[in-house]
mmCIF file of C-alpha atoms and ligand atoms in Angstrom:
data_model
loop_
_atom_site.group_PDB
_atom_site.id
_atom_site.type_symbol
_atom_site.label_atom_id
_atom_site.label_comp_id
_atom_site.label_asym_id
_atom_site.label_seq_id
_atom_site.Cartn_x
_atom_site.Cartn_y
_atom_site.Cartn_z
ATOM 1 C CA MET A 1 14.765 13.987 -35.384
ATOM 2 C CA HIS A 2 14.176 12.009 -32.146
ATOM 3 C CA LEU A 3 17.217 9.895 -31.032
ATOM 4 C CA ARG A 4 15.708 8.987 -27.692
ATOM 5 C CA LYS A 5 13.012 5.981 -27.897
ATOM 6 C CA ARG A 6 9.550 7.428 -26.830
ATOM 7 C CA ILE A 7 7.218 5.409 -25.210
ATOM 8 C CA LEU A 8 3.536 5.673 -24.002
ATOM 9 C CA VAL A 9 2.605 3.793 -21.192
ATOM 10 C CA THR A 10 -1.219 3.689 -20.579
ATOM 11 C CA GLY A 11 -2.404 2.973 -16.883
ATOM 12 C CA GLY A 12 1.215 4.244 -16.305
ATOM 13 C CA ALA A 13 0.168 5.779 -12.656
ATOM 14 C CA GLY A 14 -1.063 2.118 -11.729
ATOM 15 C CA PHE A 15 0.765 -0.597 -9.780
ATOM 16 C CA LEU A 16 2.578 -2.210 -12.842
ATOM 17 C CA GLY A 17 2.425 0.830 -14.871
ATOM 18 C CA SER A 18 4.561 3.160 -12.543
ATOM 19 C CA HIS A 19 7.026 0.163 -11.873
ATOM 20 C CA LEU A 20 7.113 -0.001 -15.945
ATOM 21 C CA CYS A 21 7.637 3.803 -16.269
ATOM 22 C CA ASP A 22 10.506 3.584 -13.549
ATOM 23 C CA ARG A 23 12.317 0.843 -15.766
ATOM 24 C CA LEU A 24 11.868 2.519 -19.165
ATOM 25 C CA LEU A 25 13.281 5.778 -17.897
ATOM 26 C CA ASN A 26 16.340 3.911 -16.169
ATOM 27 C CA LYS A 27 16.736 2.593 -19.557
ATOM 28 C CA GLY A 28 17.144 6.011 -21.057
ATOM 29 C CA TYR A 29 13.839 6.353 -22.595
ATOM 30 C CA GLU A 30 11.369 9.210 -22.690
ATOM 31 C CA VAL A 31 7.993 8.048 -21.157
ATOM 32 C CA LEU A 32 4.642 9.312 -21.797
ATOM 33 C CA CYS A 33 2.184 8.187 -18.901
ATOM 34 C CA ALA A 34 -1.459 8.317 -19.803
ATOM 35 C CA ASP A 35 -3.896 7.458 -16.915
ATOM 36 C CA ASN A 36 -7.194 8.709 -15.818
ATOM 37 C CA PHE A 37 -6.521 7.871 -12.169
ATOM 38 C CA TYR A 38 -9.495 5.630 -11.700
ATOM 39 C CA THR A 39 -7.339 3.052 -9.686
ATOM 40 C CA GLY A 40 -4.014 4.449 -10.400
ATOM 41 C CA SER A 41 -2.516 7.165 -7.680
ATOM 42 C CA LYS A 42 -0.197 10.218 -8.144
ATOM 43 C CA ARG A 43 1.638 8.587 -5.226
ATOM 44 C CA ASN A 44 3.021 5.687 -7.554
ATOM 45 C CA ILE A 45 4.741 8.175 -10.051
ATOM 46 C CA VAL A 46 5.311 11.416 -7.734
ATOM 47 C CA HIS A 47 8.995 10.497 -7.582
ATOM 48 C CA LEU A 48 9.063 10.694 -11.226
ATOM 49 C CA LEU A 49 7.415 14.234 -11.827
ATOM 50 C CA ASP A 50 10.600 16.224 -11.992
ATOM 51 C CA HIS A 51 12.340 13.789 -14.227
ATOM 52 C CA PRO A 52 13.156 15.552 -17.579
ATOM 53 C CA TYR A 53 12.003 12.635 -19.750
ATOM 54 C CA PHE A 54 8.777 11.832 -17.951
ATOM 55 C CA GLU A 55 5.367 13.466 -18.842
ATOM 56 C CA ILE A 56 2.025 12.711 -17.326
ATOM 57 C CA LEU A 57 -1.280 13.276 -19.161
ATOM 58 C CA ARG A 58 -4.727 12.840 -17.353
ATOM 59 C CA HIS A 59 -6.382 10.695 -20.176
ATOM 60 C CA ASP A 60 -9.142 8.194 -20.514
ATOM 61 C CA ILE A 61 -8.072 5.808 -23.269
ATOM 62 C CA THR A 62 -11.825 5.162 -24.071
ATOM 63 C CA PHE A 63 -11.330 8.416 -25.902
ATOM 64 C CA PRO A 64 -8.966 9.050 -28.792
ATOM 65 C CA LEU A 65 -5.379 10.197 -28.066
ATOM 66 C CA TYR A 66 -2.934 11.775 -30.406
ATOM 67 C CA VAL A 67 0.722 11.645 -29.584
ATOM 68 C CA GLU A 68 3.824 10.743 -31.356
ATOM 69 C CA VAL A 69 5.560 7.759 -29.815
ATOM 70 C CA ASP A 70 7.634 4.735 -30.968
ATOM 71 C CA GLU A 71 6.125 2.041 -28.581
ATOM 72 C CA ILE A 72 2.837 1.572 -26.629
ATOM 73 C CA TYR A 73 2.258 -0.388 -23.533
ATOM 74 C CA ASN A 74 -1.261 -0.828 -23.179
ATOM 75 C CA LEU A 75 -1.913 -1.356 -19.486
ATOM 76 C CA ALA A 76 -4.785 0.916 -18.807
ATOM 77 C CA CYS A 77 -7.575 -1.263 -17.212
ATOM 78 C CA PRO A 78 -8.609 -1.780 -13.496
ATOM 79 C CA ALA A 79 -7.053 -5.149 -12.543
ATOM 80 C CA SER A 80 -8.708 -6.322 -9.252
ATOM 81 C CA PRO A 81 -12.056 -8.006 -8.983
ATOM 82 C CA ILE A 82 -13.409 -5.081 -6.626
ATOM 83 C CA HIS A 83 -12.576 -2.400 -8.993
ATOM 84 C CA TYR A 84 -13.351 -3.881 -12.292
ATOM 85 C CA GLN A 85 -16.744 -4.932 -11.171
ATOM 86 C CA ASN A 86 -17.386 -1.684 -9.682
ATOM 87 C CA ASP A 87 -18.346 -0.435 -13.325
ATOM 88 C CA PRO A 88 -18.588 -3.422 -15.494
ATOM 89 C CA VAL A 89 -19.557 -1.560 -18.446
ATOM 90 C CA GLN A 90 -16.734 0.854 -18.180
ATOM 91 C CA THR A 91 -14.593 -2.256 -17.532
ATOM 92 C CA THR A 92 -15.608 -3.842 -21.015
ATOM 93 C CA LYS A 93 -15.180 -0.206 -22.648
ATOM 94 C CA VAL A 94 -11.675 0.288 -21.474
ATOM 95 C CA ASN A 95 -10.628 -3.068 -23.081
ATOM 96 C CA VAL A 96 -12.563 -2.859 -26.021
ATOM 97 C CA HIS A 97 -12.716 0.969 -27.124
ATOM 98 C CA GLY A 98 -9.495 1.512 -25.511
ATOM 99 C CA ALA A 99 -7.704 -1.152 -27.385
ATOM 100 C CA ILE A 100 -9.357 0.084 -30.598
ATOM 101 C CA ASN A 101 -8.033 3.735 -29.780
ATOM 102 C CA MET A 102 -4.553 2.650 -29.066
ATOM 103 C CA LEU A 103 -4.084 0.228 -31.837
ATOM 104 C CA GLY A 104 -5.600 3.130 -34.185
ATOM 105 C CA LEU A 105 -3.051 5.316 -32.863
ATOM 106 C CA ALA A 106 -0.182 2.583 -33.215
ATOM 107 C CA ARG A 107 -1.398 2.120 -36.858
ATOM 108 C CA ARG A 108 -1.301 5.884 -37.624
ATOM 109 C CA ILE A 109 2.083 6.376 -36.157
ATOM 110 C CA LYS A 110 3.576 3.124 -36.978
ATOM 111 C CA ALA A 111 4.553 2.306 -33.335
ATOM 112 C CA LYS A 112 4.862 -1.170 -31.733
ATOM 113 C CA ILE A 113 2.098 -2.061 -29.411
ATOM 114 C CA LEU A 114 2.009 -4.459 -26.238
ATOM 115 C CA GLN A 115 -1.219 -5.527 -24.571
ATOM 116 C CA ALA A 116 -1.408 -6.265 -20.886
ATOM 117 C CA SER A 117 -3.463 -9.447 -21.095
ATOM 118 C CA THR A 118 -4.304 -11.800 -18.252
ATOM 119 C CA SER A 119 -4.668 -15.378 -17.096
ATOM 120 C CA GLU A 120 -8.283 -14.449 -16.769
ATOM 121 C CA VAL A 121 -8.572 -15.353 -20.507
ATOM 122 C CA TYR A 122 -8.197 -18.875 -19.369
ATOM 123 C CA GLY A 123 -11.298 -18.638 -16.896
ATOM 124 C CA ASP A 124 -11.513 -21.476 -14.444
ATOM 125 C CA PRO A 125 -9.025 -23.628 -16.214
ATOM 126 C CA ASP A 126 -9.609 -27.462 -16.870
ATOM 127 C CA ILE A 127 -6.014 -27.740 -17.979
ATOM 128 C CA HIS A 128 -3.204 -27.275 -15.519
ATOM 129 C CA PRO A 129 -0.682 -25.583 -15.846
ATOM 130 C CA GLN A 130 -1.945 -23.233 -18.521
ATOM 131 C CA PRO A 131 0.099 -23.231 -21.692
ATOM 132 C CA GLU A 132 -0.940 -20.382 -24.317
ATOM 133 C CA THR A 133 -2.425 -22.879 -26.525
ATOM 134 C CA TYR A 134 -5.371 -23.687 -24.006
ATOM 135 C CA ARG A 135 -8.467 -21.599 -25.051
ATOM 136 C CA GLY A 136 -9.903 -21.327 -21.851
ATOM 137 C CA ASN A 137 -12.874 -22.028 -19.779
ATOM 138 C CA VAL A 138 -14.696 -18.539 -19.339
ATOM 139 C CA ASN A 139 -18.204 -17.748 -18.461
ATOM 140 C CA PRO A 140 -19.505 -14.788 -20.726
ATOM 141 C CA ILE A 141 -22.349 -13.674 -18.580
ATOM 142 C CA GLY A 142 -20.856 -13.951 -15.024
ATOM 143 C CA PRO A 143 -19.562 -11.177 -12.711
ATOM 144 C CA ARG A 144 -16.110 -11.538 -13.706
ATOM 145 C CA SER A 145 -17.107 -11.663 -17.636
ATOM 146 C CA CYS A 146 -16.630 -7.813 -18.243
ATOM 147 C CA TYR A 147 -12.838 -8.192 -17.559
ATOM 148 C CA ASP A 148 -12.278 -11.758 -18.864
ATOM 149 C CA GLU A 149 -14.385 -11.476 -21.996
ATOM 150 C CA GLY A 150 -13.183 -7.675 -22.507
ATOM 151 C CA LYS A 151 -9.538 -8.922 -22.298
ATOM 152 C CA ARG A 152 -10.292 -11.763 -24.786
ATOM 153 C CA CYS A 153 -11.602 -9.340 -27.171
ATOM 154 C CA ALA A 154 -8.873 -7.121 -27.025
ATOM 155 C CA GLU A 155 -6.518 -10.052 -27.817
ATOM 156 C CA THR A 156 -8.643 -10.550 -30.702
ATOM 157 C CA LEU A 157 -8.393 -7.058 -31.896
ATOM 158 C CA PHE A 158 -4.697 -7.199 -31.439
ATOM 159 C CA PHE A 159 -4.581 -10.061 -33.643
ATOM 160 C CA ASP A 160 -6.861 -8.698 -36.302
ATOM 161 C CA TYR A 161 -5.096 -5.434 -36.480
ATOM 162 C CA HIS A 162 -1.906 -7.686 -37.095
ATOM 163 C CA ARG A 163 -3.288 -9.678 -39.890
ATOM 164 C CA GLN A 164 -5.190 -6.828 -41.470
ATOM 165 C CA THR A 165 -2.603 -4.064 -41.274
ATOM 166 C CA GLN A 166 0.652 -5.806 -40.263
ATOM 167 C CA LEU A 167 0.735 -3.796 -37.286
ATOM 168 C CA ARG A 168 3.622 -5.096 -34.954
ATOM 169 C CA ILE A 169 2.020 -6.376 -31.959
ATOM 170 C CA LYS A 170 2.967 -8.196 -28.600
ATOM 171 C CA VAL A 171 0.437 -10.073 -26.200
ATOM 172 C CA ALA A 172 1.676 -10.721 -22.780
ATOM 173 C CA ARG A 173 -0.691 -12.949 -20.541
ATOM 174 C CA ILE A 174 0.214 -11.760 -17.059
ATOM 175 C CA PHE A 175 -0.574 -13.892 -14.077
ATOM 176 C CA ASN A 176 -1.304 -12.661 -10.530
ATOM 177 C CA THR A 177 1.377 -10.084 -9.608
ATOM 178 C CA TYR A 178 2.264 -8.529 -6.539
ATOM 179 C CA GLY A 179 4.707 -5.735 -4.800
ATOM 180 C CA PRO A 180 5.134 -2.571 -3.590
ATOM 181 C CA ARG A 181 2.516 -0.056 -4.908
ATOM 182 C CA MET A 182 -0.241 -2.664 -4.990
ATOM 183 C CA HIS A 183 -3.481 -0.839 -4.179
ATOM 184 C CA PRO A 184 -4.132 -1.214 -0.620
ATOM 185 C CA ASN A 185 -8.041 -1.499 -0.913
ATOM 186 C CA ASP A 186 -8.303 -3.592 -4.094
ATOM 187 C CA GLY A 187 -9.277 -6.755 -2.176
ATOM 188 C CA ARG A 188 -6.515 -8.877 -3.847
ATOM 189 C CA VAL A 189 -5.325 -11.762 -1.817
ATOM 190 C CA VAL A 190 -1.729 -10.658 -0.946
ATOM 191 C CA SER A 191 -2.611 -6.920 0.103
ATOM 192 C CA ASN A 192 -5.635 -8.013 2.310
ATOM 193 C CA PHE A 193 -3.859 -10.464 4.099
ATOM 194 C CA ILE A 194 -0.718 -8.446 4.683
ATOM 195 C CA LEU A 195 -3.158 -5.560 5.891
ATOM 196 C CA GLN A 196 -5.143 -7.801 7.908
ATOM 197 C CA ALA A 197 -1.770 -9.069 9.474
ATOM 198 C CA LEU A 198 -0.732 -5.667 10.117
ATOM 199 C CA ARG A 199 -3.936 -4.527 11.773
ATOM 200 C CA GLY A 200 -4.405 -7.606 13.645
ATOM 201 C CA GLU A 201 -7.563 -8.399 12.146
ATOM 202 C CA PRO A 202 -8.702 -11.848 11.159
ATOM 203 C CA ILE A 203 -7.532 -13.243 7.922
ATOM 204 C CA THR A 204 -10.450 -13.551 5.518
ATOM 205 C CA ILE A 205 -10.293 -16.791 3.542
ATOM 206 C CA TYR A 206 -12.878 -17.287 0.600
ATOM 207 C CA GLY A 207 -14.087 -20.642 0.308
ATOM 208 C CA ASP A 208 -12.102 -23.590 2.223
ATOM 209 C CA GLY A 209 -8.565 -21.996 1.072
ATOM 210 C CA SER A 210 -7.621 -24.613 -1.133
ATOM 211 C CA GLN A 211 -7.644 -22.729 -4.314
ATOM 212 C CA THR A 212 -4.317 -22.227 -5.714
ATOM 213 C CA ARG A 213 -2.571 -19.258 -7.097
ATOM 214 C CA SER A 214 0.933 -18.581 -8.572
ATOM 215 C CA PHE A 215 2.582 -15.103 -7.625
ATOM 216 C CA CYS A 216 4.881 -13.189 -9.424
ATOM 217 C CA TYR A 217 7.033 -10.586 -8.009
ATOM 218 C CA VAL A 218 6.470 -7.218 -9.717
ATOM 219 C CA ASP A 219 10.358 -6.586 -10.992
ATOM 220 C CA ASP A 220 10.453 -10.234 -12.547
ATOM 221 C CA LEU A 221 7.043 -9.221 -14.564
ATOM 222 C CA ILE A 222 8.521 -5.817 -15.798
ATOM 223 C CA GLU A 223 11.310 -7.483 -16.831
ATOM 224 C CA GLY A 224 9.254 -9.990 -18.976
ATOM 225 C CA LEU A 225 7.327 -7.239 -20.371
ATOM 226 C CA ILE A 226 10.284 -5.276 -21.516
ATOM 227 C CA ARG A 227 11.849 -8.451 -23.026
ATOM 228 C CA LEU A 228 8.747 -9.150 -24.892
ATOM 229 C CA MET A 229 8.412 -5.587 -26.531
ATOM 230 C CA ASP A 230 11.908 -6.068 -27.552
ATOM 231 C CA THR A 231 11.478 -9.535 -29.584
ATOM 232 C CA PRO A 232 11.658 -9.350 -33.211
ATOM 233 C CA ASP A 233 8.799 -8.290 -35.296
ATOM 234 C CA GLN A 234 7.597 -11.881 -35.963
ATOM 235 C CA ILE A 235 7.203 -12.531 -32.625
ATOM 236 C CA THR A 236 3.629 -11.587 -31.265
ATOM 237 C CA GLY A 237 2.800 -13.845 -28.518
ATOM 238 C CA PRO A 238 0.750 -14.477 -26.594
ATOM 239 C CA VAL A 239 3.413 -15.306 -24.062
ATOM 240 C CA ASN A 240 2.416 -16.229 -20.536
ATOM 241 C CA LEU A 241 4.239 -14.325 -17.904
ATOM 242 C CA GLY A 242 4.007 -15.395 -14.513
ATOM 243 C CA ASN A 243 5.834 -17.183 -11.349
ATOM 244 C CA PRO A 244 5.106 -21.106 -11.610
ATOM 245 C CA GLY A 245 5.333 -21.459 -8.091
ATOM 246 C CA GLU A 246 2.011 -22.723 -6.902
ATOM 247 C CA PHE A 247 0.476 -21.976 -3.443
ATOM 248 C CA THR A 248 -2.963 -22.528 -1.833
ATOM 249 C CA VAL A 249 -4.396 -19.458 -0.407
ATOM 250 C CA LEU A 250 -4.273 -21.122 3.034
ATOM 251 C CA GLU A 251 -0.449 -21.430 2.615
ATOM 252 C CA LEU A 252 -0.123 -17.703 1.693
ATOM 253 C CA ALA A 253 -2.281 -16.821 4.727
ATOM 254 C CA GLU A 254 0.380 -19.116 6.910
ATOM 255 C CA MET A 255 3.338 -17.766 5.197
ATOM 256 C CA VAL A 256 1.889 -13.925 5.735
ATOM 257 C CA MET A 257 1.319 -14.597 9.475
ATOM 258 C CA GLU A 258 4.511 -16.045 9.913
ATOM 259 C CA MET A 259 6.318 -13.402 8.294
ATOM 260 C CA THR A 260 4.796 -10.641 10.135
ATOM 261 C CA GLY A 261 4.853 -12.413 13.602
ATOM 262 C CA SER A 262 0.970 -12.742 14.119
ATOM 263 C CA ARG A 263 -1.214 -15.397 14.715
ATOM 264 C CA LEU A 264 -4.631 -14.418 13.495
ATOM 265 C CA GLU A 265 -8.205 -15.940 13.354
ATOM 266 C CA LEU A 266 -9.017 -17.461 10.084
ATOM 267 C CA LYS A 267 -12.554 -16.173 9.158
ATOM 268 C CA PHE A 268 -14.262 -18.246 6.211
ATOM 269 C CA HIS A 269 -16.371 -16.675 3.721
ATOM 270 C CA PRO A 270 -18.202 -17.922 0.657
ATOM 271 C CA LEU A 271 -16.095 -18.638 -2.434
ATOM 272 C CA PRO A 272 -16.727 -15.689 -4.765
ATOM 273 C CA GLU A 273 -18.877 -16.943 -8.223
ATOM 274 C CA ASP A 274 -16.606 -18.096 -10.779
ATOM 275 C CA ASP A 275 -13.477 -18.037 -8.599
ATOM 276 C CA PRO A 276 -10.847 -20.080 -10.584
ATOM 277 C CA ARG A 277 -10.101 -23.311 -8.365
ATOM 278 C CA GLN A 278 -6.583 -23.256 -9.533
ATOM 279 C CA ARG A 279 -4.094 -21.247 -11.600
ATOM 280 C CA LYS A 280 -0.434 -21.694 -12.630
ATOM 281 C CA PRO A 281 1.468 -20.711 -15.631
ATOM 282 C CA ASP A 282 3.391 -22.857 -18.130
ATOM 283 C CA ILE A 283 6.118 -20.401 -19.008
ATOM 284 C CA THR A 284 8.072 -22.725 -21.440
ATOM 285 C CA ARG A 285 7.479 -20.363 -24.133
ATOM 286 C CA ALA A 286 8.694 -16.966 -22.218
ATOM 287 C CA GLY A 287 11.831 -19.232 -21.343
ATOM 288 C CA LYS A 288 12.476 -19.880 -24.942
ATOM 289 C CA LEU A 289 11.314 -16.815 -26.773
ATOM 290 C CA LEU A 290 12.650 -14.389 -24.132
ATOM 291 C CA ASP A 291 15.116 -16.179 -21.903
ATOM 292 C CA TRP A 292 12.702 -14.952 -19.175
ATOM 293 C CA HIS A 293 12.918 -16.984 -15.831
ATOM 294 C CA PRO A 294 11.502 -15.279 -12.750
ATOM 295 C CA GLN A 295 13.998 -14.768 -9.874
ATOM 296 C CA VAL A 296 12.266 -13.641 -6.751
ATOM 297 C CA PRO A 297 10.930 -16.448 -4.735
ATOM 298 C CA LEU A 298 7.577 -15.440 -3.008
ATOM 299 C CA LYS A 299 9.021 -15.267 0.494
ATOM 300 C CA GLU A 300 11.574 -12.785 -0.776
ATOM 301 C CA GLY A 301 8.935 -10.629 -2.566
ATOM 302 C CA LEU A 302 6.437 -10.885 0.357
ATOM 303 C CA LYS A 303 9.210 -9.545 2.622
ATOM 304 C CA ILE A 304 9.425 -6.359 0.221
ATOM 305 C CA THR A 305 5.843 -6.104 -0.006
ATOM 306 C CA ILE A 306 5.320 -6.302 3.519
ATOM 307 C CA ASP A 307 7.991 -3.702 4.359
ATOM 308 C CA TYR A 308 6.277 -1.400 1.945
ATOM 309 C CA PHE A 309 2.807 -1.825 3.578
ATOM 310 C CA LYS A 310 4.369 -1.236 7.216
ATOM 311 C CA GLU A 311 5.713 1.954 5.896
ATOM 312 C CA LEU A 312 2.178 3.165 4.487
ATOM 313 C CA PHE A 313 0.862 2.028 7.906
ATOM 314 C CA LYS A 314 3.554 3.878 9.926
ATOM 315 C CA ASN A 315 2.909 7.328 7.939
ATOM 316 C CA GLY A 316 -0.980 6.750 8.333
ATOM 317 C CA ASP A 317 -1.374 6.397 4.495
ATOM 318 C CA LEU A 318 -3.653 3.362 5.098
HETATM 319 P P1 LIG B 401 -3.867 -0.957 -11.546
HETATM 320 O O1 LIG B 401 -5.356 -0.791 -11.226
HETATM 321 O O2 LIG B 401 -2.840 -0.639 -10.524
HETATM 322 O O3 LIG B 401 -3.454 -0.054 -12.900
HETATM 323 C C1 LIG B 401 -4.482 0.172 -13.960
HETATM 324 C C2 LIG B 401 -4.084 1.754 -14.177
HETATM 325 O O4 LIG B 401 -5.018 1.949 -15.386
HETATM 326 C C3 LIG B 401 -4.489 2.708 -13.020
HETATM 327 O O5 LIG B 401 -3.355 3.532 -12.946
HETATM 328 C C4 LIG B 401 -5.824 2.993 -13.627
HETATM 329 O O6 LIG B 401 -6.188 4.306 -13.250
HETATM 330 C C5 LIG B 401 -5.560 3.117 -15.091
HETATM 331 N N1 LIG B 401 -6.845 3.294 -15.844
HETATM 332 C C6 LIG B 401 -7.981 2.468 -15.768
HETATM 333 N N2 LIG B 401 -8.850 3.012 -16.607
HETATM 334 C C7 LIG B 401 -8.308 3.843 -17.543
HETATM 335 C C8 LIG B 401 -8.636 4.461 -18.697
HETATM 336 N N3 LIG B 401 -9.899 4.361 -19.330
HETATM 337 N N4 LIG B 401 -7.896 5.506 -19.158
HETATM 338 C C9 LIG B 401 -6.722 5.678 -18.805
HETATM 339 N N5 LIG B 401 -6.141 4.965 -17.611
HETATM 340 C C10 LIG B 401 -7.073 4.087 -17.047
HETATM 341 O O7 LIG B 401 -3.767 -2.538 -12.148
HETATM 342 P P2 LIG B 401 -2.362 -3.155 -12.303
HETATM 343 O O8 LIG B 401 -2.502 -4.386 -11.515
HETATM 344 O O9 LIG B 401 -1.269 -2.314 -12.632
HETATM 345 O O10 LIG B 401 -2.615 -3.849 -13.723
HETATM 346 C C11 LIG B 401 -2.149 -3.176 -15.011
HETATM 347 C C12 LIG B 401 -2.502 -3.929 -16.345
HETATM 348 O O11 LIG B 401 -1.745 -5.397 -16.210
HETATM 349 C C13 LIG B 401 -4.133 -4.141 -16.325
HETATM 350 O O12 LIG B 401 -4.472 -4.010 -17.698
HETATM 351 C C14 LIG B 401 -4.472 -5.249 -15.897
HETATM 352 O O13 LIG B 401 -5.478 -6.057 -16.571
HETATM 353 C C15 LIG B 401 -2.949 -6.138 -16.206
HETATM 354 N N6 LIG B 401 -2.938 -7.560 -15.094
HETATM 355 C C16 LIG B 401 -2.534 -7.060 -14.099
HETATM 356 C C17 LIG B 401 -2.365 -8.426 -13.341
HETATM 357 C C18 LIG B 401 -1.825 -8.372 -11.784
HETATM 358 O O14 LIG B 401 -1.742 -9.219 -11.041
HETATM 359 N N7 LIG B 401 -1.521 -6.990 -11.461
HETATM 360 C C19 LIG B 401 -2.661 -9.640 -13.782
HETATM 361 C C20 LIG B 401 -3.166 -9.702 -14.974
HETATM 362 C C21 LIG B 401 -3.295 -8.559 -15.779
HETATM 363 N N1 LIG B 402 -9.097 -14.466 -1.661
HETATM 364 C C1 LIG B 402 -9.201 -14.877 -0.108
HETATM 365 N N2 LIG B 402 -9.344 -13.870 0.531
HETATM 366 C C2 LIG B 402 -9.156 -12.467 0.573
HETATM 367 C C3 LIG B 402 -9.134 -12.240 -0.903
HETATM 368 C C4 LIG B 402 -9.009 -13.099 -1.947
HETATM 369 O O1 LIG B 402 -9.186 -16.099 0.108
HETATM 370 O O2 LIG B 402 -9.094 -11.638 1.398
HETATM 371 C C5 LIG B 402 -8.828 -15.478 -2.640
HETATM 372 C C6 LIG B 402 -9.784 -15.288 -3.732
HETATM 373 O O3 LIG B 402 -11.157 -15.919 -3.760
HETATM 374 C C7 LIG B 402 -9.066 -16.102 -5.086
HETATM 375 C C8 LIG B 402 -7.763 -15.706 -4.524
HETATM 376 O O4 LIG B 402 -7.905 -15.610 -3.123
HETATM 377 O O5 LIG B 402 -9.224 -17.395 -4.818
HETATM 378 C C9 LIG B 402 -6.983 -14.744 -5.034
HETATM 379 O O6 LIG B 402 -7.685 -13.665 -5.343
HETATM 380 P P1 LIG B 402 -7.316 -12.468 -5.999
HETATM 381 O O7 LIG B 402 -8.640 -11.295 -6.008
HETATM 382 O O8 LIG B 402 -6.118 -11.902 -5.505
HETATM 383 O O9 LIG B 402 -6.988 -12.582 -7.554
HETATM 384 P P2 LIG B 402 -7.743 -13.483 -8.759
HETATM 385 O O10 LIG B 402 -9.016 -14.189 -8.103
HETATM 386 O O11 LIG B 402 -8.030 -12.382 -9.800
HETATM 387 O O12 LIG B 402 -6.664 -14.403 -9.023
#
């Protein structure tokens, strides 16, 4: 008879997953982390390896998994355009076959399951900010489609399992999140700019830099995921989780340069295909259902993230 809640985190060795494992262990739960280390790293979880209630399993979720847990957080999927476009067919597979496997597991063992969905389900949005009721403007055949449509199909599967089998589901639509343990080479705007500033290289601006993004600090995001998982069964989501502060890419570049005390050349590159012009979450629903309000302003979170990358840089880990 198990008294301690057992939780499976797929993608637990990744950026968000490793922070989630930390927080769940701190809450006193038993955590099973399943990861194939495609973009995740042992470095993210090495501090947990001796924890008596932490277990790591090298596993690819496109194959079935048989474990006994009470809750599943399904995070396994490469998240940055560079990584998810490297093998787009695998990206669709992780999202669709992976979701089917995890939903099948949840159904068999009667576990509650949360899906890490994304603001990319809104595509290049023509409604601003984006509420959960917005159905999106997504290109089904572009270079981002493997991820965007894969995540949309995963949401469909979650809701069909819920309707067909009364499975307890939670769907979080995560907006751009940053913080320590971001993959240094994943080409995301925050990690790119910080690394460029630390190396004294030109800052790469795609397009004219007027496109906007909203950046959520990782601790806030994890708090939102856990609150969503803990809601009563009738709450399924989708729920947007993100920080509504909106910044242009140029503003972010300025901020990073100021905070690292650098003044660098701005190098303009063409805007990648289907790059959304603007993105900002409407988080009214998260406020009402979860009483969730992001606490960490961009400057504060950037400082912690810059310090993290400085440390890697100093230790020769970059
Ligand atoms: P990440 O790349 O750091 O983590 C993903 C993890 O999944 C990695 O550890 C990777 O090795 C693992 N993985 C990939 N394919 C797998 C497979 N087939 N089987 C098992 N493990 C596999 O990315 P992240 O930023 O931590 O993102 C986590 C989740 O959150 C993803 O589902 C992503 O789509 C979603 N998300 C993230 C953001 C963000 O800004 N970081 C925004 C929206 C959604
Ligand atoms: N971007 C940029 N320079 C970079 C990396 C990204 O100007 O070195 C831009 C990118 O074109 C996009 C925004 O920053 O408009 C956010 O990109 P990221 O890949 O971080 O996230 P996503 O596009 O998935 O929101």
